[in-house]
Short mmCIF file of C-alpha atoms in Angstrom, two decimals:
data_model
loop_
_atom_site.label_atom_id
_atom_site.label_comp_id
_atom_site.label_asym_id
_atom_site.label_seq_id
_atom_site.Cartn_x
_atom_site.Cartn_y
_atom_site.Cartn_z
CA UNK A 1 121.26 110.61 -31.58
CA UNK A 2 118.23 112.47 -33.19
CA UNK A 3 116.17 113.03 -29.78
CA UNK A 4 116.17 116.68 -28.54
CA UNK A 5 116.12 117.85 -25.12
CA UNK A 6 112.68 120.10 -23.85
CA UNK A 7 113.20 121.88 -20.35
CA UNK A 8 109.83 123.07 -18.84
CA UNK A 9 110.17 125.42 -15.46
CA UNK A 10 107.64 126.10 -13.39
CA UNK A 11 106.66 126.51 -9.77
CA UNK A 12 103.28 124.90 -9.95
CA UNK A 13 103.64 120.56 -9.44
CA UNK A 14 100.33 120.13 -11.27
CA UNK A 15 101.46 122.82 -14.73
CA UNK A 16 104.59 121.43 -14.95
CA UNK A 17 103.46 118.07 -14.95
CA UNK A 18 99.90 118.81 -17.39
CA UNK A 19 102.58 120.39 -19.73
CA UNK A 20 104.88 117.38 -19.75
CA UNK A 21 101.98 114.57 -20.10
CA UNK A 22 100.57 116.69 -23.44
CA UNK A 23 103.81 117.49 -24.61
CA UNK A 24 105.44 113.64 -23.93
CA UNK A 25 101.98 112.52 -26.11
CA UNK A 26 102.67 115.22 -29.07
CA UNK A 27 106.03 114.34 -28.63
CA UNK A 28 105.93 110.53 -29.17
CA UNK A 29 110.07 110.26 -28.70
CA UNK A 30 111.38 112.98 -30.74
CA UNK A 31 111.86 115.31 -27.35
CA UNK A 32 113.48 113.98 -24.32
CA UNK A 33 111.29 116.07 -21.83
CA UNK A 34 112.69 117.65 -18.36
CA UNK A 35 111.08 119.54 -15.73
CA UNK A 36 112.22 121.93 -13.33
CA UNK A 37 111.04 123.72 -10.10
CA UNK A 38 112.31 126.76 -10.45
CA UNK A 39 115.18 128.54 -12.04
CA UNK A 40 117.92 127.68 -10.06
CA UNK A 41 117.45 123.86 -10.97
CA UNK A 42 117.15 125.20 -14.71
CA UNK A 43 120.25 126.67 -14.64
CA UNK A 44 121.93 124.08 -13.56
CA UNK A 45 120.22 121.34 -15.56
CA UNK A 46 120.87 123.03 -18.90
CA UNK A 47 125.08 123.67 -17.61
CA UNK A 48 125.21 120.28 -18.01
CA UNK A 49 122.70 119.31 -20.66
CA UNK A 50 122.02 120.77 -24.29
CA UNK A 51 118.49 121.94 -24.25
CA UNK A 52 116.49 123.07 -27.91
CA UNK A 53 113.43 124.43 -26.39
CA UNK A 54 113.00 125.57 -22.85
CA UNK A 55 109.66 126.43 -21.50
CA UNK A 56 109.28 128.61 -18.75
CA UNK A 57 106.85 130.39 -16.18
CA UNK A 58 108.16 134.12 -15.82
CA UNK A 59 106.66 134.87 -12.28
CA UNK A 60 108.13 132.36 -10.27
CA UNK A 61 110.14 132.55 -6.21
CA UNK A 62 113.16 133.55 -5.96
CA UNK A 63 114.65 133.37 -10.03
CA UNK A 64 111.68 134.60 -12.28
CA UNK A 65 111.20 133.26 -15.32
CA UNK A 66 112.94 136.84 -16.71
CA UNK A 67 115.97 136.20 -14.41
CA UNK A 68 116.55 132.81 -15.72
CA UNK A 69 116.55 133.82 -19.39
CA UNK A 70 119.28 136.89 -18.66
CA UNK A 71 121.35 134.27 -16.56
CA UNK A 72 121.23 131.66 -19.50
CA UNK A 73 121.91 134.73 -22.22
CA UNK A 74 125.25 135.53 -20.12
CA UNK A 75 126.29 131.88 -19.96
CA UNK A 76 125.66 131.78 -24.05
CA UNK A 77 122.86 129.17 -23.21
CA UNK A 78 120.75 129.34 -26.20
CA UNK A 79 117.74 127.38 -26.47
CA UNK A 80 114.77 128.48 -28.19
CA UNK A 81 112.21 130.16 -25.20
CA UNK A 82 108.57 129.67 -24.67
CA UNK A 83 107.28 131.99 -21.83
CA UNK A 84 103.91 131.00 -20.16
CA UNK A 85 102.48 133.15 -17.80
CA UNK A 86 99.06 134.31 -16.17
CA UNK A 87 99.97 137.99 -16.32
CA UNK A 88 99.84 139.87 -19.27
CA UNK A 89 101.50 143.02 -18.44
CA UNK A 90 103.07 144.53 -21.13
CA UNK A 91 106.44 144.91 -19.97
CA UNK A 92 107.16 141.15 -19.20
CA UNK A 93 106.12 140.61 -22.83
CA UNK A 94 108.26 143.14 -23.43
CA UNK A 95 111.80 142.31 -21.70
CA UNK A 96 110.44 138.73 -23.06
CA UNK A 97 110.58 139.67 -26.36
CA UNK A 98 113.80 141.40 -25.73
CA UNK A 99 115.65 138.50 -24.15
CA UNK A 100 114.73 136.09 -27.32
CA UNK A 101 112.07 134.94 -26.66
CA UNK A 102 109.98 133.55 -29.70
CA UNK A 103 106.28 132.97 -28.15
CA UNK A 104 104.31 134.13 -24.88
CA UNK A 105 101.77 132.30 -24.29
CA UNK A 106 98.96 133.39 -21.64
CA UNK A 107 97.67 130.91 -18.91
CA UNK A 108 95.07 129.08 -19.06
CA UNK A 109 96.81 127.56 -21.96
CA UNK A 110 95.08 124.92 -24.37
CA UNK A 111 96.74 122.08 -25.46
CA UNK A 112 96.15 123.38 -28.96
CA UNK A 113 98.00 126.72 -28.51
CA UNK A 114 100.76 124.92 -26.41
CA UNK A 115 101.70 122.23 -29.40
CA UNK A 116 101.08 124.98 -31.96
CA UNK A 117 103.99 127.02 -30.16
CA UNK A 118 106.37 124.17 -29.36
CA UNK A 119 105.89 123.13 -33.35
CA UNK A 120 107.17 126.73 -34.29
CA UNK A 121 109.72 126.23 -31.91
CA UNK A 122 111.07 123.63 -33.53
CA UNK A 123 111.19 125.12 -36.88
CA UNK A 124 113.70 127.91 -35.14
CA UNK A 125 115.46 125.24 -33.44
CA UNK A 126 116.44 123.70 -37.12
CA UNK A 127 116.83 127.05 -38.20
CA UNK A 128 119.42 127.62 -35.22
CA UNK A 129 121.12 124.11 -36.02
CA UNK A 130 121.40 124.65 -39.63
CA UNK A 131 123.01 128.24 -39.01
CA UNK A 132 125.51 126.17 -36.83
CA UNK A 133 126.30 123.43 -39.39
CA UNK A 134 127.55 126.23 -42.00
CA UNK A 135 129.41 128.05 -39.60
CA UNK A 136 131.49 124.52 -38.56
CA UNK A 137 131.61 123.55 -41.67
CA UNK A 138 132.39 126.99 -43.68
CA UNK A 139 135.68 127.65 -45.51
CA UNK A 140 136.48 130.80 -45.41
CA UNK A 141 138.33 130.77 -48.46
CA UNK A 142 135.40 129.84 -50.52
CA UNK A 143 132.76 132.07 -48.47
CA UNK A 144 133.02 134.78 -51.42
CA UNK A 145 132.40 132.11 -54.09
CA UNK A 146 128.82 130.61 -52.30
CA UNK A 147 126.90 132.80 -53.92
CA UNK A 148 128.94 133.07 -57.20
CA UNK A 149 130.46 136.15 -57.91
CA UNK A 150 128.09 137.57 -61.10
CA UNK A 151 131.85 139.39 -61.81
CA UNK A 152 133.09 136.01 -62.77
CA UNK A 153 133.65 134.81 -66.59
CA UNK A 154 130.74 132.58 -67.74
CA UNK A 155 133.72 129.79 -68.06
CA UNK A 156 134.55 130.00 -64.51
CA UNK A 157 131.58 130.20 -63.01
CA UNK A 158 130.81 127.16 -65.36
CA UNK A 159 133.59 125.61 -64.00
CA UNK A 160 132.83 125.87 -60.54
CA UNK A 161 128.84 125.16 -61.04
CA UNK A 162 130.74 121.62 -62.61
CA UNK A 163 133.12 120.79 -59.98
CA UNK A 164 130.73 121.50 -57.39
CA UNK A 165 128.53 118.72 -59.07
CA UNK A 166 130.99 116.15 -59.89
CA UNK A 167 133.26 116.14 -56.29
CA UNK A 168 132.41 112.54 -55.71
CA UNK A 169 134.15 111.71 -59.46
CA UNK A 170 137.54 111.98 -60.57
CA UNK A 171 138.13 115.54 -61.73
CA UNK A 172 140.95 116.99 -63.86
CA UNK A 173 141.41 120.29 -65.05
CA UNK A 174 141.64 119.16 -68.48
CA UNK A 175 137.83 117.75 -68.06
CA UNK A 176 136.70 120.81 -66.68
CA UNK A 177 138.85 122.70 -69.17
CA UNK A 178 136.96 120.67 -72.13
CA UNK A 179 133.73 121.37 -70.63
CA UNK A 180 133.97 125.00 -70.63
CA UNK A 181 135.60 125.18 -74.06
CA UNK A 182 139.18 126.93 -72.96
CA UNK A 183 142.66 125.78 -73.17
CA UNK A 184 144.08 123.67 -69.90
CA UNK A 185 146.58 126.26 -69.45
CA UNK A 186 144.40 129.50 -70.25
CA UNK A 187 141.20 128.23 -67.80
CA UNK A 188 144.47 127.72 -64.90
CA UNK A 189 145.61 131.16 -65.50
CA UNK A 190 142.00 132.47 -65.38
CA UNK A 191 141.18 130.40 -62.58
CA UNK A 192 143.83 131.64 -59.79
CA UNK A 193 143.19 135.17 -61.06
CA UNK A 194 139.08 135.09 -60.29
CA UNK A 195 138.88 132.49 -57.89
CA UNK A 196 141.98 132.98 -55.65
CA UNK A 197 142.96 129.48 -55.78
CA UNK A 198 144.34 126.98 -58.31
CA UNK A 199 142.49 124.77 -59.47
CA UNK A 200 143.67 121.60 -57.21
CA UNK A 201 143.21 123.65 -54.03
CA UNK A 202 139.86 124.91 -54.81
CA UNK A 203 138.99 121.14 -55.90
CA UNK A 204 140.68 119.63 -52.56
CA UNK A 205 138.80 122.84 -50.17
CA UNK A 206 135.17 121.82 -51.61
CA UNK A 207 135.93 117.61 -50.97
CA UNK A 208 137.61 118.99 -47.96
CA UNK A 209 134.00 120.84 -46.88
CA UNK A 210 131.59 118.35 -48.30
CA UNK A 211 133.27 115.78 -46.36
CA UNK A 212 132.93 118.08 -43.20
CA UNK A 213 129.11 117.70 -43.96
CA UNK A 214 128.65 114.24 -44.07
CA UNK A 215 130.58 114.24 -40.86
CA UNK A 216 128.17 116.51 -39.00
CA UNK A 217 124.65 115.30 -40.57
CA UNK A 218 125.24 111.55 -41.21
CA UNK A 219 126.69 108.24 -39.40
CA UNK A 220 128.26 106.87 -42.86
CA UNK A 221 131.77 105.29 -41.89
CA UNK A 222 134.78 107.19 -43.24
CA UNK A 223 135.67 104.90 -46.11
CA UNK A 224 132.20 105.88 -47.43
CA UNK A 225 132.57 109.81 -46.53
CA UNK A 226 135.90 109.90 -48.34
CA UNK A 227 134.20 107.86 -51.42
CA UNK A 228 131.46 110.66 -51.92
CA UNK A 229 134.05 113.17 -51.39
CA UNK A 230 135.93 111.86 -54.41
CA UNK A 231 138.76 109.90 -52.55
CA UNK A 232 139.63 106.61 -53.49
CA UNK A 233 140.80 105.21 -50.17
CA UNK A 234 140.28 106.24 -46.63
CA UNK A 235 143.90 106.38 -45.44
CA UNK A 236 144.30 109.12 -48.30
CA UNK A 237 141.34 110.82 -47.39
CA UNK A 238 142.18 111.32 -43.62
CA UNK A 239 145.92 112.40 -44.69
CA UNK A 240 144.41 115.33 -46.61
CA UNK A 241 141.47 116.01 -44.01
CA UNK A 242 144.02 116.18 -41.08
CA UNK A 243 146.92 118.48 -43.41
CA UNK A 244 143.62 121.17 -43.91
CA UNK A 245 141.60 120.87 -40.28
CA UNK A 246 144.43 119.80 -38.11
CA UNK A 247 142.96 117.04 -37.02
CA UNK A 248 141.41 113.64 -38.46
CA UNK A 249 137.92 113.15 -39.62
CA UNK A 250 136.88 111.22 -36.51
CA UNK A 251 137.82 113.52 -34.26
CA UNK A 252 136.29 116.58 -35.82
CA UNK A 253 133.39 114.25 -36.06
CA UNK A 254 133.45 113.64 -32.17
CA UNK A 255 134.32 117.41 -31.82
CA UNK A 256 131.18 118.48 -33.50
CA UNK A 257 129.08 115.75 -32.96
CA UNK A 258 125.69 117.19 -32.53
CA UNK A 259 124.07 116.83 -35.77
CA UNK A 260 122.55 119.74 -37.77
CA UNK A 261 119.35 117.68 -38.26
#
């Protein structure tokens, strides 16, 4: 479920092939490696296949290596690009650079260089993924609060800093209210007015979204997802998960299922 997919185009049999042997030996099964012959089989390979880095020739028949990355832009394919070429005008770096591309690398090109560029790659493509995990799993009611508003009462920002640390326990607003040093009644009232939620709605959004997490990035079974989410038994948990994402933790597992990591 980890392994990532590497696409290398290129018109040349014996590149594409001294690319994938160094590459498959750096790789040592974290990258499922492809090749393709030009950028018509690209195209098509990565419409039905997820690919994290492609690797591509830009003077090539037919597609260039240019043509392919515009054609992949405006089907919202969106690996992270390599170019390789043995022409260094300026403008194909350019309208590289332009189209996304995050390294151009110069032929001949050194095993060195190549595995030095592929290991950046992969710091954007976990860069990419994380981005991706925090937009599935964001709540947009409790995007203002990430950051925690400096407007907010020392209690409640107390209070939130506490909750946020303690959803796997049993929480009650009398706890939270003790820890802070306020009334029950007067830390409610505060509460709602900073936060925009009660208390037991901003509690059940932040299991709700840590849940969502463990989902995404992990293969624990959903009796143990709704135990460090703070619910005591599954059937509970997937009543409440399915009432706030309209559908039940499985199948927003299955829907999202490539992990962030």
């Amino acid at each position: 479920m980890n392994t990532k997919t590497m696409l290398i185009v290129d018109d040349e049999p014996r590149t594409r092939q001294g690319l994938k042997k160094t590459l498959d030996t750096w790789s040592d099964g974290k990258y499922d490696i492809f090749t393709a012959a030009n950028g018509e089989e690209a195209i098509e390979f990565m419409q039905k296949q997820k690919v994290h880095i492609l690797i591509t020739d830009i003077r090539m028949p037919e597609i260039t290596g240019l043509q392919l990355l515009k054609a992949a832009k405006e089907q919202d394919i969106n690996p992270v690009i390599i170019v390789i070429s043995a022409y260094s005008e300026f403008e194909y770096a350019q309208e590289a650079l332009r189209l996304g591309v995050t390294n151009y690398l110069l032929k001949p090109i050194s095993k060195k260089v190549l595995i030095e560029a592929v290991e950046s790659a992969e710091h954007s493509v976990a860069k990419q993924e994380q981005a991706g995990m925090i937009e599935k799993v964001v709540d947009k009611k409790l995007v203002h609060l990430y950051s925690q508003n400096p407007s907010n009462p020392e209690p409640i920002r107390e209070a939130i800093e506490y909750i946020n640390n303690s959803l796997k326990n049993e929480i009650t607003q009398k706890e939270v209210a003790d820890h802070v040093h306020l009334n029950p009644s007067y830390l409610s009232v505060l509460f709602k007015e900073h936060v925009k939620l009660t208390f037991s709605e901003y509690v059940t959004r932040r299991r709700i979204q840590r849940a969502k997490e463990l989902l995404i990035t992990t293969n624990l079974p959903i009796y143990d997802i709704a135990e460090e989410s703070g619910y005591k038994t599954a059937k509970y948990f997937i009543k409440i998960f399915k009432e706030m994402e309209g559908v039940t933790p499985s199948a927003y597992r299955k829907n999202n299922n490539e992990r962030a990591f």
